[in-house]
Amino acid sequence: MDIGFIFKIAAIGIIVAVLNQVLVRSGREEHAMIITIAGLVVVLMMLIPQIAELFGTVKSLFDL
């Protein structure tokens, strides 16, 4: 995992936080919740290949 990947996750978090605040201030709490959940799903989808790579490395390390 490189530093660029961490910056991408941080950027998504910042964008989601700003959109969340804008939507809450305008009285659209439901849309803010949907944006938050969508951001979480996007980050989790980005992390799944990294976790799979981690498990593959551990598997090869212990010759399982």
GROMACS .gro file of N, CA and C in nm:
model
  192
    1MET      N    1   0.085  -0.118   0.000
    1MET     CA    2   0.000   0.000   0.000
    1MET      C    3   0.089   0.123   0.000
    2ASP      N    4   0.065   0.210  -0.095
    2ASP     CA    5   0.147   0.330  -0.104
    2ASP      C    6   0.075   0.450  -0.042
    3ILE      N    7   0.146   0.559  -0.031
    3ILE     CA    8   0.093   0.678   0.034
    3ILE      C    9  -0.019   0.741  -0.049
    4GLY      N   10  -0.016   0.723  -0.180
    4GLY     CA   11  -0.121   0.776  -0.266
    4GLY      C   12  -0.257   0.715  -0.235
    5PHE      N   13  -0.257   0.589  -0.199
    5PHE     CA   14  -0.381   0.520  -0.164
    5PHE      C   15  -0.441   0.580  -0.037
    6ILE      N   16  -0.356   0.610   0.060
    6ILE     CA   17  -0.404   0.670   0.184
    6ILE      C   18  -0.458   0.810   0.158
    7PHE      N   19  -0.392   0.885   0.068
    7PHE     CA   20  -0.442   1.018   0.032
    7PHE      C   21  -0.577   1.011  -0.038
    8LYS      N   22  -0.598   0.908  -0.121
    8LYS     CA   23  -0.727   0.892  -0.188
    8LYS      C   24  -0.838   0.869  -0.086
    9ILE      N   25  -0.811   0.785   0.012
    9ILE     CA   26  -0.911   0.758   0.116
    9ILE      C   27  -0.938   0.885   0.196
   10ALA      N   28  -0.833   0.960   0.229
   10ALA     CA   29  -0.851   1.085   0.303
   10ALA      C   30  -0.930   1.186   0.221
   11ALA      N   31  -0.904   1.194   0.091
   11ALA     CA   32  -0.977   1.288   0.006
   11ALA      C   33  -1.125   1.252   0.000
   12ILE      N   34  -1.155   1.125  -0.010
   12ILE     CA   35  -1.295   1.083  -0.010
   12ILE      C   36  -1.361   1.120   0.123
   13GLY      N   37  -1.289   1.100   0.231
   13GLY     CA   38  -1.343   1.136   0.362
   13GLY      C   39  -1.371   1.284   0.375
   14ILE      N   40  -1.281   1.367   0.325
   14ILE     CA   41  -1.300   1.512   0.331
   14ILE      C   42  -1.419   1.555   0.244
   15ILE      N   43  -1.428   1.500   0.124
   15ILE     CA   44  -1.539   1.535   0.035
   15ILE      C   45  -1.672   1.494   0.096
   16VAL      N   46  -1.678   1.375   0.152
   16VAL     CA   47  -1.801   1.327   0.214
   16VAL      C   48  -1.837   1.414   0.334
   17ALA      N   49  -1.739   1.453   0.414
   17ALA     CA   50  -1.767   1.537   0.531
   17ALA      C   51  -1.821   1.673   0.490
   18VAL      N   52  -1.764   1.733   0.386
   18VAL     CA   53  -1.812   1.864   0.340
   18VAL      C   54  -1.953   1.853   0.283
   19LEU      N   55  -1.976   1.752   0.199
   19LEU     CA   56  -2.110   1.733   0.144
   19LEU      C   57  -2.212   1.706   0.254
   20ASN      N   58  -2.172   1.629   0.353
   20ASN     CA   59  -2.260   1.599   0.465
   20ASN      C   60  -2.300   1.727   0.537
   21GLN      N   61  -2.205   1.812   0.567
   21GLN     CA   62  -2.235   1.937   0.638
   21GLN      C   63  -2.323   2.029   0.554
   22VAL      N   64  -2.297   2.038   0.425
   22VAL     CA   65  -2.378   2.123   0.339
   22VAL      C   66  -2.522   2.074   0.336
   23LEU      N   67  -2.539   1.943   0.323
   23LEU     CA   68  -2.674   1.888   0.315
   23LEU      C   69  -2.747   1.899   0.449
   24VAL      N   70  -2.679   1.878   0.559
   24VAL     CA   71  -2.743   1.891   0.690
   24VAL      C   72  -2.785   2.035   0.714
   25ARG      N   73  -2.700   2.130   0.678
   25ARG     CA   74  -2.734   2.272   0.698
   25ARG      C   75  -2.853   2.315   0.611
   26SER      N   76  -2.870   2.249   0.497
   26SER     CA   77  -2.982   2.285   0.410
   26SER      C   78  -3.108   2.206   0.444
   27GLY      N   79  -3.102   2.123   0.548
   27GLY     CA   80  -3.219   2.050   0.593
   27GLY      C   81  -3.245   1.920   0.521
   28ARG      N   82  -3.146   1.865   0.457
   28ARG     CA   83  -3.164   1.738   0.384
   28ARG      C   84  -3.082   1.628   0.451
   29GLU      N   85  -3.126   1.594   0.572
   29GLU     CA   86  -3.053   1.494   0.650
   29GLU      C   87  -3.053   1.356   0.584
   30GLU      N   88  -3.163   1.324   0.513
   30GLU     CA   89  -3.171   1.192   0.448
   30GLU      C   90  -3.066   1.180   0.337
   31HIS      N   91  -3.050   1.287   0.261
   31HIS     CA   92  -2.950   1.285   0.155
   31HIS      C   93  -2.808   1.281   0.214
   32ALA      N   94  -2.789   1.350   0.325
   32ALA     CA   95  -2.658   1.349   0.390
   32ALA      C   96  -2.623   1.208   0.436
   33MET      N   97  -2.720   1.135   0.490
   33MET     CA   98  -2.696   0.998   0.534
   33MET      C   99  -2.662   0.908   0.415
   34ILE      N  100  -2.731   0.927   0.304
   34ILE     CA  101  -2.704   0.847   0.184
   34ILE      C  102  -2.563   0.874   0.132
   35ILE      N  103  -2.522   1.002   0.132
   35ILE     CA  104  -2.386   1.037   0.088
   35ILE      C  105  -2.283   0.972   0.179
   36THR      N  106  -2.308   0.975   0.310
   36THR     CA  107  -2.215   0.915   0.405
   36THR      C  108  -2.202   0.765   0.382
   37ILE      N  109  -2.314   0.698   0.363
   37ILE     CA  110  -2.311   0.553   0.339
   37ILE      C  111  -2.243   0.522   0.206
   38ALA      N  112  -2.269   0.603   0.104
   38ALA     CA  113  -2.204   0.582  -0.026
   38ALA      C  114  -2.053   0.599  -0.015
   39GLY      N  115  -2.008   0.700   0.060
   39GLY     CA  116  -1.864   0.718   0.081
   39GLY      C  117  -1.802   0.600   0.152
   40LEU      N  118  -1.872   0.548   0.251
   40LEU     CA  119  -1.822   0.431   0.324
   40LEU      C  120  -1.811   0.310   0.232
   41VAL      N  121  -1.910   0.290   0.148
   41VAL     CA  122  -1.909   0.177   0.054
   41VAL      C  123  -1.794   0.190  -0.045
   42VAL      N  124  -1.771   0.311  -0.095
   42VAL     CA  125  -1.662   0.333  -0.191
   42VAL      C  126  -1.527   0.300  -0.127
   43VAL      N  127  -1.507   0.347  -0.004
   43VAL     CA  128  -1.379   0.320   0.064
   43VAL      C  129  -1.365   0.171   0.092
   44LEU      N  130  -1.471   0.105   0.134
   44LEU     CA  131  -1.463  -0.039   0.159
   44LEU      C  132  -1.433  -0.116   0.030
   45MET      N  133  -1.490  -0.073  -0.081
   45MET     CA  134  -1.461  -0.140  -0.208
   45MET      C  135  -1.316  -0.117  -0.250
   46MET      N  136  -1.259  -0.005  -0.212
   46MET     CA  137  -1.117   0.019  -0.240
   46MET      C  138  -1.028  -0.067  -0.151
   47LEU      N  139  -1.074  -0.096  -0.030
   47LEU     CA  140  -0.993  -0.172   0.065
   47LEU      C  141  -0.998  -0.323   0.043
   48ILE      N  142  -1.101  -0.373  -0.019
   48ILE     CA  143  -1.115  -0.518  -0.035
   48ILE      C  144  -0.996  -0.581  -0.108
   49PRO      N  145  -0.949  -0.525  -0.220
   49PRO     CA  146  -0.830  -0.586  -0.285
   49PRO      C  147  -0.705  -0.579  -0.197
   50GLN      N  148  -0.692  -0.473  -0.118
   50GLN     CA  149  -0.576  -0.461  -0.030
   50GLN      C  150  -0.580  -0.569   0.079
   51ILE      N  151  -0.698  -0.596   0.132
   51ILE     CA  152  -0.713  -0.699   0.235
   51ILE      C  153  -0.688  -0.837   0.174
   52ALA      N  154  -0.736  -0.859   0.052
   52ALA     CA  155  -0.711  -0.987  -0.015
   52ALA      C  156  -0.561  -1.007  -0.038
   53GLU      N  157  -0.491  -0.900  -0.075
   53GLU     CA  158  -0.346  -0.908  -0.093
   53GLU      C  159  -0.276  -0.939   0.039
   54LEU      N  160  -0.324  -0.879   0.147
   54LEU     CA  161  -0.267  -0.906   0.280
   54LEU      C  162  -0.284  -1.053   0.316
   55PHE      N  163  -0.404  -1.108   0.296
   55PHE     CA  164  -0.425  -1.249   0.327
   55PHE      C  165  -0.339  -1.340   0.240
   56GLY      N  166  -0.323  -1.304   0.113
   56GLY     CA  167  -0.236  -1.382   0.025
   56GLY      C  168  -0.093  -1.379   0.071
   57THR      N  169  -0.045  -1.265   0.118
   57THR     CA  170   0.092  -1.254   0.169
   57THR      C  171   0.110  -1.337   0.294
   58VAL      N  172   0.013  -1.331   0.384
   58VAL     CA  173   0.023  -1.409   0.508
   58VAL      C  174   0.018  -1.558   0.474
   59LYS      N  175  -0.066  -1.595   0.380
   59LYS     CA  176  -0.077  -1.736   0.340
   59LYS      C  177   0.055  -1.786   0.282
   60SER      N  178   0.117  -1.707   0.197
   60SER     CA  179   0.244  -1.751   0.138
   60SER      C  180   0.358  -1.746   0.239
   61LEU      N  181   0.348  -1.656   0.334
   61LEU     CA  182   0.452  -1.645   0.436
   61LEU      C  183   0.457  -1.770   0.523
   62PHE      N  184   0.342  -1.822   0.559
   62PHE     CA  185   0.336  -1.940   0.645
   62PHE      C  186   0.317  -2.069   0.567
   63ASP      N  187   0.325  -2.065   0.435
   63ASP     CA  188   0.312  -2.181   0.346
   63ASP      C  189   0.184  -2.259   0.374
   64LEU      N  190   0.073  -2.188   0.377
   64LEU     CA  191  -0.055  -2.256   0.402
   64LEU      C  192  -0.122  -2.294   0.274
   0.00000   0.00000   0.00000
